[in-house]
XYZ file of C-alpha atoms in Angstrom:
466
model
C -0.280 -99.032 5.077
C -2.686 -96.261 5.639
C -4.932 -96.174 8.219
C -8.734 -96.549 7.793
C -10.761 -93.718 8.546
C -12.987 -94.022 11.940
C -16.471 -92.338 12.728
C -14.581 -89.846 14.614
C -12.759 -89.545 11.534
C -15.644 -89.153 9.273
C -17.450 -86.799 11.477
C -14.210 -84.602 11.431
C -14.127 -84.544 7.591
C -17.903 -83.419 7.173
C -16.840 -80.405 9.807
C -13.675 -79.455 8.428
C -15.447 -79.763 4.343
C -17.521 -77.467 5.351
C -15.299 -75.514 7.483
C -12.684 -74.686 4.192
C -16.113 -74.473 2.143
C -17.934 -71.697 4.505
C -14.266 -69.777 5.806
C -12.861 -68.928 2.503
C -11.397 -65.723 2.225
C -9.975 -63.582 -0.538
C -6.228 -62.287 1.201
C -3.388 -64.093 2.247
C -3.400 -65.421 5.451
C -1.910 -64.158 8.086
C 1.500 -65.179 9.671
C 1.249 -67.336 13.007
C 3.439 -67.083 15.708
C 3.107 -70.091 17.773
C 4.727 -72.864 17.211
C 2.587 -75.585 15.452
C 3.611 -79.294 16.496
C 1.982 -82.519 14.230
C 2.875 -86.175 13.925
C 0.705 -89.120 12.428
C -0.548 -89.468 15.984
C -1.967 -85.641 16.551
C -3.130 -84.250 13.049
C -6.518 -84.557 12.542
C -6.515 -85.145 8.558
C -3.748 -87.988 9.089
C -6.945 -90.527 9.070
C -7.887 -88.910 5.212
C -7.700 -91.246 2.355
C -6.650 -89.916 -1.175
C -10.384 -90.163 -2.244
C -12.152 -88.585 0.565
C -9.794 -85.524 0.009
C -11.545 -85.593 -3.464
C -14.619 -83.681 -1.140
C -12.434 -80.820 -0.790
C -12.776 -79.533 -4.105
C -11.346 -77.379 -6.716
C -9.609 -74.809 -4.582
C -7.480 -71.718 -5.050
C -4.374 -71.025 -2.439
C -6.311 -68.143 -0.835
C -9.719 -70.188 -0.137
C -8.327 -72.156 2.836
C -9.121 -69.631 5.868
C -6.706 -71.485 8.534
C -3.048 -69.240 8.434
C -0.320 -70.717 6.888
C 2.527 -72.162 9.256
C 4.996 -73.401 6.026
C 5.037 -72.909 2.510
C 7.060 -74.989 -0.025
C 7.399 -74.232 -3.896
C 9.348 -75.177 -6.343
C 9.834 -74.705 -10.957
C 10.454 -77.740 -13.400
C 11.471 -76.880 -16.964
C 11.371 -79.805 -19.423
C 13.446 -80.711 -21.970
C 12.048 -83.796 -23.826
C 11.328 -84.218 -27.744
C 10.240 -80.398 -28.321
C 8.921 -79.753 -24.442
C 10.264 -77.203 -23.312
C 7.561 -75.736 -20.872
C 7.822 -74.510 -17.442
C 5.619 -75.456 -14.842
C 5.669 -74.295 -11.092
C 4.235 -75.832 -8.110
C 3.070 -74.194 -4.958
C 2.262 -75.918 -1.248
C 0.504 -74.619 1.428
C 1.281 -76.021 5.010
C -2.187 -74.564 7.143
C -2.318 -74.113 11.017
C -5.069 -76.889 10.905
C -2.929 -80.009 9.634
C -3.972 -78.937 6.101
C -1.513 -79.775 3.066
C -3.259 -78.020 -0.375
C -1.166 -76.733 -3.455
C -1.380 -76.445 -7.199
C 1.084 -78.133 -9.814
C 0.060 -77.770 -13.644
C -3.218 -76.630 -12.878
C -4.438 -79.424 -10.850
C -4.834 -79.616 -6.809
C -2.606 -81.496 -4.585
C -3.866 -82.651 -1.111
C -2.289 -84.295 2.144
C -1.433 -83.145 5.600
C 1.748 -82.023 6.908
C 4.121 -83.482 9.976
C 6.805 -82.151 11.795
C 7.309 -84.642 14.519
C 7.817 -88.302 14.109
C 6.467 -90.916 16.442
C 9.461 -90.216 19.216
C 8.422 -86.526 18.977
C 12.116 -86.012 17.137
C 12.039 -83.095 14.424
C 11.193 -84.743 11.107
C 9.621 -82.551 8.831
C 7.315 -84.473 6.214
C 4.706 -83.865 3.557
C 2.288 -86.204 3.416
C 0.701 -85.908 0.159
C -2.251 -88.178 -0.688
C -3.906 -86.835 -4.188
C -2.799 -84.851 -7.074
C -5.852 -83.848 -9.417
C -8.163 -86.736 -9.188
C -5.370 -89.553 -8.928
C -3.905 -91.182 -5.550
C -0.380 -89.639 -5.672
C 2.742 -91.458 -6.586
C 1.072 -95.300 -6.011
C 0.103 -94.583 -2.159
C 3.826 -93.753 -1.590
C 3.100 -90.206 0.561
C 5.815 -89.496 2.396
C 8.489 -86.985 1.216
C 10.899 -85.986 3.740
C 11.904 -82.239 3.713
C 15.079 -81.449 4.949
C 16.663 -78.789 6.431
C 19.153 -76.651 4.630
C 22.508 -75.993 6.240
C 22.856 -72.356 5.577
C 20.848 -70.133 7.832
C 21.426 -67.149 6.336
C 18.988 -68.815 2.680
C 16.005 -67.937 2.268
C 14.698 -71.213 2.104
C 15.039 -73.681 5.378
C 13.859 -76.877 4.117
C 14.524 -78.806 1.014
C 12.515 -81.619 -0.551
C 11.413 -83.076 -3.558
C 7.602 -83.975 -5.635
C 7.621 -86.846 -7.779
C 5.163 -86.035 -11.092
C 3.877 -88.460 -13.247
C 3.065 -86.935 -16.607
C 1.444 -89.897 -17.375
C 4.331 -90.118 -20.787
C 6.897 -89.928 -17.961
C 7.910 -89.788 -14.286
C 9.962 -86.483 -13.120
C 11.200 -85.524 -9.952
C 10.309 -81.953 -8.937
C 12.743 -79.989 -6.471
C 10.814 -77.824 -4.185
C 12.206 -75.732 -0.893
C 10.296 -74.285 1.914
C 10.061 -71.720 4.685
C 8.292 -70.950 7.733
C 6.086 -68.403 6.761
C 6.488 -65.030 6.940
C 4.013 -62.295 4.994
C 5.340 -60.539 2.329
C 6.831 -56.664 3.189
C 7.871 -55.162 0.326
C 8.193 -55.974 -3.924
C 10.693 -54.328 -5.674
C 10.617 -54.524 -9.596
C 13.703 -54.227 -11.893
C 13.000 -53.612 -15.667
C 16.901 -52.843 -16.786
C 16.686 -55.784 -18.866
C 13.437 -55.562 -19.808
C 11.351 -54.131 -23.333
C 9.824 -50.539 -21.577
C 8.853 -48.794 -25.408
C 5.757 -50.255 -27.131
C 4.311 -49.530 -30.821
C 0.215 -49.283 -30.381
C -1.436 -52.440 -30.544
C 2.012 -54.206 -29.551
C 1.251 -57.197 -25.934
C 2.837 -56.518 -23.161
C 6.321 -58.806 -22.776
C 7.203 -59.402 -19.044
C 10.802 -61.153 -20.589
C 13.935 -60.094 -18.357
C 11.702 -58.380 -15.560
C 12.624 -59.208 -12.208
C 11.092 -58.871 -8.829
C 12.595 -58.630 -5.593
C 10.600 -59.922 -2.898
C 11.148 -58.961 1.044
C 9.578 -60.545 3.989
C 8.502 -59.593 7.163
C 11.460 -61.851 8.702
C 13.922 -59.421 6.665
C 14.718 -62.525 4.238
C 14.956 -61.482 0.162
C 14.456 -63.395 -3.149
C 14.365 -62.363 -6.443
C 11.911 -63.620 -9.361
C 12.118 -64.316 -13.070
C 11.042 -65.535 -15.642
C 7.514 -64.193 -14.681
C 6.252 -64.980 -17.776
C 4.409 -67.556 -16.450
C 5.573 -67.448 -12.558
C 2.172 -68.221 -10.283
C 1.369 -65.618 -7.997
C 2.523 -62.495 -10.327
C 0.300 -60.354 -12.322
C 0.357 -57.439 -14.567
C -1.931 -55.132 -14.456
C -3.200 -51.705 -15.935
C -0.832 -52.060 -19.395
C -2.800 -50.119 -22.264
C -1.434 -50.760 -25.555
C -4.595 -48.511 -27.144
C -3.590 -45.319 -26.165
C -0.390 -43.694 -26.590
C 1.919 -42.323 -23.716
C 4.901 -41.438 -22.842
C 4.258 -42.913 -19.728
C 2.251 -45.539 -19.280
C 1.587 -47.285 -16.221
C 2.260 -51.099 -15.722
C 0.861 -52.074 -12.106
C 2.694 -55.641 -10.769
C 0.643 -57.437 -8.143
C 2.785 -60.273 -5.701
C 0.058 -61.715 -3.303
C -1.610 -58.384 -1.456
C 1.658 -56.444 -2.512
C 1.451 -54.023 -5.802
C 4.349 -52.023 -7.375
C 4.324 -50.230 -10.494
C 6.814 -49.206 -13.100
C 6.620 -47.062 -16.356
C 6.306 -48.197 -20.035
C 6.407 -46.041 -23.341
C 3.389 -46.573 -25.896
C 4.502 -44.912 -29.105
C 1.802 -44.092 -32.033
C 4.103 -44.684 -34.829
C 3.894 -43.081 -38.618
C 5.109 -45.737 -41.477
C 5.790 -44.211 -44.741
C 6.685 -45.367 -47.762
C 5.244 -46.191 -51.539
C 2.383 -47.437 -52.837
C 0.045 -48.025 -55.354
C -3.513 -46.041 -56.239
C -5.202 -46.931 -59.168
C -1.785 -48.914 -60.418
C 0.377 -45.285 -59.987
C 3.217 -45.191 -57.491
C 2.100 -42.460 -55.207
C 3.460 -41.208 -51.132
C 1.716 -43.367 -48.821
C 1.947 -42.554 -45.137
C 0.004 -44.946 -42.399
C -0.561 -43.386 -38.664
C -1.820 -46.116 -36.192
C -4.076 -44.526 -33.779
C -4.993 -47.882 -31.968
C -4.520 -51.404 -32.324
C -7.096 -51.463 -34.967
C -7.458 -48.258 -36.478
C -4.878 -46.054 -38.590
C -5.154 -42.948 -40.543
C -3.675 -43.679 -43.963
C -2.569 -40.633 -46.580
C -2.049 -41.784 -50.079
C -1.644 -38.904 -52.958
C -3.900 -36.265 -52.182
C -6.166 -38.113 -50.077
C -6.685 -38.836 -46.641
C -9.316 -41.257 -44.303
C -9.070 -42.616 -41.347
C -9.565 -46.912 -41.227
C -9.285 -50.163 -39.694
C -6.508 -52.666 -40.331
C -5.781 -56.199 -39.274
C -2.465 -57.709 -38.958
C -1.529 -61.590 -39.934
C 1.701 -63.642 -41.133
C 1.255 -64.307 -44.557
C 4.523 -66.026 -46.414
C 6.843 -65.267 -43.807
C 5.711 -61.414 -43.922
C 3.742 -59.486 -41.398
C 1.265 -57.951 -43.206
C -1.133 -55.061 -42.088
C -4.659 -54.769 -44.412
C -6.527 -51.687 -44.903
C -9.954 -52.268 -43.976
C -13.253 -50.159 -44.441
C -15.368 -49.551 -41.340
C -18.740 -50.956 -40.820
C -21.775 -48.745 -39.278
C -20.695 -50.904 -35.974
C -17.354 -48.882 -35.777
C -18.995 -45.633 -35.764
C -16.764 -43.551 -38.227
C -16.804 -43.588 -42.043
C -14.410 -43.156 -44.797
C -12.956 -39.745 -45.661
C -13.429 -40.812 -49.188
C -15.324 -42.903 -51.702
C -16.252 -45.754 -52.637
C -14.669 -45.172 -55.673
C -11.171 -43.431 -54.469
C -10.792 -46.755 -51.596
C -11.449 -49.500 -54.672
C -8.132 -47.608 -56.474
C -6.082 -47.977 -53.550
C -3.517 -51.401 -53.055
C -4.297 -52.208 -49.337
C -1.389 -54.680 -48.097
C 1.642 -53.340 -46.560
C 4.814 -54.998 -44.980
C 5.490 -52.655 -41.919
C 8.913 -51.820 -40.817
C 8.942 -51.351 -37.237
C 12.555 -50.611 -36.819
C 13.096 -47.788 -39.384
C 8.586 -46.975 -39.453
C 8.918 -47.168 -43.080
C 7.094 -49.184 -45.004
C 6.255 -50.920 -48.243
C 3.682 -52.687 -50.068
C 2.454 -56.677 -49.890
C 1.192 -57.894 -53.555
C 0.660 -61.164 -52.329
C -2.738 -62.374 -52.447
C -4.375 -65.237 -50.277
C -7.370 -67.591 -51.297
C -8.416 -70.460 -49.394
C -9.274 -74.028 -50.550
C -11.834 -75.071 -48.402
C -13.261 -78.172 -47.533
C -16.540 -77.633 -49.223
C -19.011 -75.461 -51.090
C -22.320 -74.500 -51.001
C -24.430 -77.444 -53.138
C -21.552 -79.671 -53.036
C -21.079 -82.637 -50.287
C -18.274 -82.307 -47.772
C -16.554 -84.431 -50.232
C -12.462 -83.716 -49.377
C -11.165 -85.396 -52.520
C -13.879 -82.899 -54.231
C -11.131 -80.178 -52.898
C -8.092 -81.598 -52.618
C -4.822 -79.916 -54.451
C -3.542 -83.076 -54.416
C -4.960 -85.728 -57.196
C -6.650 -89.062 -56.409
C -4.354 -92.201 -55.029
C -1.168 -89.923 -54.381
C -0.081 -90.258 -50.650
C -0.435 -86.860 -49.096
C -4.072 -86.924 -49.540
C -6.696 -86.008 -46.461
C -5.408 -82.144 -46.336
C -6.208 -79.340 -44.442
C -5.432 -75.546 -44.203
C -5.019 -75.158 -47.733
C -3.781 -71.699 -48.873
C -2.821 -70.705 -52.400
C -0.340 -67.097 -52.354
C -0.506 -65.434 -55.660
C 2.101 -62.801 -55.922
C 1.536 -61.161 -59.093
C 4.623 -59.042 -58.991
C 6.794 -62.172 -58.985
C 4.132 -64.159 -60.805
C 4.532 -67.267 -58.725
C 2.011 -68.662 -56.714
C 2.470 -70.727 -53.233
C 0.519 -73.825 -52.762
C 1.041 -74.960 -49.170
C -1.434 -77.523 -46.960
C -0.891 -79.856 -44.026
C -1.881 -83.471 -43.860
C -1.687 -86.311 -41.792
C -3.504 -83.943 -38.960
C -2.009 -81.553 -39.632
C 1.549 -82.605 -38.178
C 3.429 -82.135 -41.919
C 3.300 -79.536 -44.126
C 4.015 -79.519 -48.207
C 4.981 -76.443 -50.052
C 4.845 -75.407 -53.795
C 6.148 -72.302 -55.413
C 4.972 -72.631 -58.976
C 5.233 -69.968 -62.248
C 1.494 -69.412 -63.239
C -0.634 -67.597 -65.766
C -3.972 -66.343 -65.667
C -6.903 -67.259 -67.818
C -9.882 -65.183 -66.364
C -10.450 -66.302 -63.015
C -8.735 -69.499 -63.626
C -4.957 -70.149 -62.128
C -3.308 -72.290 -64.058
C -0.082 -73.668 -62.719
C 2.686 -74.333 -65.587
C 6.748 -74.704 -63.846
C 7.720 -75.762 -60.784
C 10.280 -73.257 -58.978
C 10.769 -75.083 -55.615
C 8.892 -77.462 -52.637
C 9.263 -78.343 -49.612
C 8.136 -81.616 -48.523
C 7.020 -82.500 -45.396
C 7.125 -86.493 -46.124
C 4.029 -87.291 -48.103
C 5.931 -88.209 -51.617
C 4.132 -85.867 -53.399
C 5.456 -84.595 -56.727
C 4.601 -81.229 -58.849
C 2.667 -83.877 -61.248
C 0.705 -85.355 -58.660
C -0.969 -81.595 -58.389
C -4.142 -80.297 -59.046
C -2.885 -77.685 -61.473
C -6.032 -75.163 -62.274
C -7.791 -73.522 -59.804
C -10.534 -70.515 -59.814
C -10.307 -67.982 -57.437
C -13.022 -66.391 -56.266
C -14.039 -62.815 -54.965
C -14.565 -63.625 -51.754
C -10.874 -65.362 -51.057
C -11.857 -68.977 -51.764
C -10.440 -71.088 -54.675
C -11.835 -74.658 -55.736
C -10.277 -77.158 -57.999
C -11.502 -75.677 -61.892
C -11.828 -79.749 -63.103
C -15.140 -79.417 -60.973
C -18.413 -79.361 -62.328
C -19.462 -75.571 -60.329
C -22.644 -76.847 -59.101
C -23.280 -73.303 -56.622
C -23.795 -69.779 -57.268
C-alpha cells in the first residue's frame, strides 16, 4: 500500500517543484561519480503519490538540473491489425531520487531504489504516473536486473508494462550507470547519399555508433524515428555535389556528405496540340525552367499522385514569386502542362489526365450532400466524400472514385464517356472496384458538368449559382 504523504512530505514537494521548475538547464547532465545509495526508507520522493507528481509538469529529459546516476531505455514495435509503429521509451534515474522519462509522447514519473529494506542490492523503478494516469493500477515496482555479461553495454535489464488503452504490452527496457557520451560515429554505406531537388531527406539504413566516456559502444538504427537523434542542415533547394547533413546525439554532432542533383527531364509534348521537344530543368523544389519548341520560361510546378502517377504541373508565377514568364499569355495557354517524370532514366512524358472535384456544395445551394452525390438516392454507399472524377481524354475513359462510410472504403469506376459541351456523360462501364457499399454502374449519377475552375456537380441539378 503506498504510504501517505506527511507535512514534511508536502513541504519537500513544494521545494523540490520549484527546484526542477527554477534549475532547468538546456545540456545533458553531467556524469556523477559517487556512489548514490536509495531505498523506500531514504529517498525523499518515496512519500509522492501518482497525482501529486502531476505538479511536476510537462517536462523534457534535459529540464531536470540534478545529474543523472542511471539511465534505462528501451523500443517496442507493434504488430497488431495494421500497427506497425515503433515507439521508444527513455528513463532518467537523477542524483536527487528523481525517476522522469518519456514513452509515446507522454511523461512518466516515480523515484528510483537501489537498496531494499536490509540494505541488499535490489535495483527497482518505482514508477507512479504515466501521462495523466496512475501507472499500471498502483502496481510500481519493476525490478531491474542485472545482466550477466560484463563486457554489454547495458548492466541492468527490466521491463514497462503499457496500456494502450485497446491493449496491454510489455515493454523491454535495459539500463546503465551513466556515463556521458564521447564520441558519434555515423555509417551511411547502406544508406540513400544522392538526392533530386526538392526530394526529403531519408535517414533509412543510417547507423550511428555511439562511444562513452566508460569506453562502452552501441550502435543505432532505425533513426527514423529514434529519440534523441536529429538531422540537421540537409538542403534539398540548392544543388551540390556536396551537401552537408549535420547529425546531432545529445551535445555530440557529426556530419556526413549527401549529393543534391538538379536534374533535366526530357521528353515530348504537346503545344498548341503539335508534338514538339520538351525539356524541364528543376532549379528548386518549386521552380523549373521548361523549353518547349522554340520557347523558353522559367516557372513553378507542384507535384501530386494522381491515378497512380506522379504528376508534376506547370504553373505560372504570381507577382508574390517575384519573376515572370519568358513568354505570353498567349504562347503558355498553347502549352499541355502535366508531365509523368521519370526519375530513373530523367526522361519524361506527358499526363492527359484531368482532375475535377465534386464537392460538397456550391455557392447558392445548401450543404445538401445528396445535392452532390455520384451516387443516386436510396443506394447504400451514399454519405461520400473526396470525390474525384479523372478524365483522360487520350484513353477517353473517365475515373469516378469517392470514399464513404468515413472515409474507411473506397469505390472506383472507370467508365467510356463522351462529351456534350461541358457536360460528361458516362455511357459503358470498363471496370470497378468496390470497397463494400453494393453499388452498381446503374446506381450512378451518370452526367456531370465540369467546370473551369476543377469542380464538377451532378448536371440533373437545377444550376442555381453563377
Amino acid at each position: 500500500m503506498k504510504k501517505k504523504l506527511s507535512i514534511i512530505g508536502l513541504s519537500l514537494l513544494l521545494a523540490v517543484t520549484a527546484a526542477v521548475a527554477l534549475c532547468a538547464c538546456g545540456g545533458t547532465p553531467a556524469e556523477t561519480t559517487k556512489e548514490i545509495v536509495y531505498s523506500e526508507a531514504t529517498n525523499p520522493y518515496a512519500d509522492f503519490t501518482w497525482q501529486q507528481f502531476g505538479s511536476f509538469g510537462n517536462l523534457t529529459l534535459n529540464e531536470v538540473s540534478s545529474p543523472i546516476v542511471y539511465q534505462f531505455e528501451g523500443s517496442y514495435s507493434e504488430a497488431y491489425q495494421g500497427d506497425y509503429s515503433r515507439e521508444y521509451i527513455y528513463l532518467n534515474c537523477y542524483e536527487d531520487g528523481l525517476l522522469y522519462g518519456t514513452l509515446s509522447g507522454q511523461n512518466i514519473y516515480g523515484y528510483w531504489t537501489n537498496r531494499d529494506r536490509r540494505d541488499r542490492e535490489q535495483f527497482v523503478l518505482h514508477i507512479l504516473r504515466h501521462g495523466n494516469s496512475e501507472y499500471n493500477n498502483g502496481d510500481y515496482d519493476m525490478l531491474a536486473e542485472k545482466i550477466a555479461d560484463e563486457g554489454d553495454y547495458y548492466e541492468y535489464s527490466s521491463s514497462f508494462v503499457w496500456n494502450r488503452g485497446w491493449g496491454i504490452r510489455s515493454v523491454l527496457i535495459f539500463g546503465y550507470r551513466y556515463s556521458p557520451v564521447k564520441t558519434i560515429e555515423v555509417d551511411t554505406t547502406e544508406a540513400k547519399t544522392e538526392y533530386i531537388l526538392g526530394e526529403n531527406l531519408s535517414t533509412e539504413g543510417i547507423k550511428l555508433t555511439i562511444t562513452r566516456e566508460n569506453g562502452k559502444s552501441t550502435q543505432l538504427d532505425n533513426l527514423t524515428s529514434l529519440n534523441g537523434v536529429r538531422f540537421l542542415g540537409f538542403d534539398n533547394n540548392v544543388a551540390s555535389d556536396e551537401s552537408k547533413v549535420t547529425v546531432r546525439y545529445r551535445d555530440k554532432v557529426t556530419t556526413y556528405n549527401v549529393k543534391v542533383i538538379a536534374p533535366e527531364y526530357t521528353g515530348k509534348g504537346k503545344y498548341n496540340d503539335e508534338e514538339v521537344d520538351v525539356k524541364l530543368k528543376v532549379t528548386s523544389a518549386s521552380e523549373c525552367e521548361v523549353t518547349f519548341g522554340e520557347y523558353t520560361t522559367k516557372c513553378k510546378y507542384v507535384s501530386r499522385v494522381v491515378v497512380g502517377n506522379n504528376v508534376s504541373e506547370l504553373v505560372a508565377p504570381t507577382e508574390d514569386d517575384g519573376f515572370a514568364l519568358d513568354v505570353t499569355e498567349e504562347v503558355w495557354a498553347g502549352l499541355h502542362k502535366s508531365f509523368v517524370l521519370d526519375k530513373e532514366n530523367f526522361s519524361l512524358n506527358p499526363f492527359y489526365v484531368k482532375v475535377y472535384e465534386i464537392p460538397t456544395y456550391k455557392d447558392g445551394v445548401p450543404n445538401d450532400r445528396a445535392t452532390f452525390e455520384p451516387v443516386k438516392s436510396n443506394v447504400p454507399g451514399g454519405n461520400t466524400e473526396q470525390r474525384f472524377l479523372y478524365v483522360d481524354e487520350e484513353k477517353g475513359e473517365c475515373q469516378l472514385t469517392y470514399k464513404y462510410w468515413n472515409g474507411g472504403s473506397t469505390d472506383t469506376f472507370t467508365m467510356k464517356y463522351r462529351m456534350e459541351g461541358n457536360k460528361i456523360i458516362f455511357t459503358e462501364l470498363v471496370s470497378s472496384q468496390n470497397g463494400g457499399s453494393g453499388v452498381r454502374f446503374n446506381d450512378l449519377y451518370k452526367e456531370f458538368i465540369l467546370e473551369p475552375d476543377g469542380e464538377a456537380y451532378g448536371a440533373h441539378l437545377e444550376k442555381t449559382w453563377e
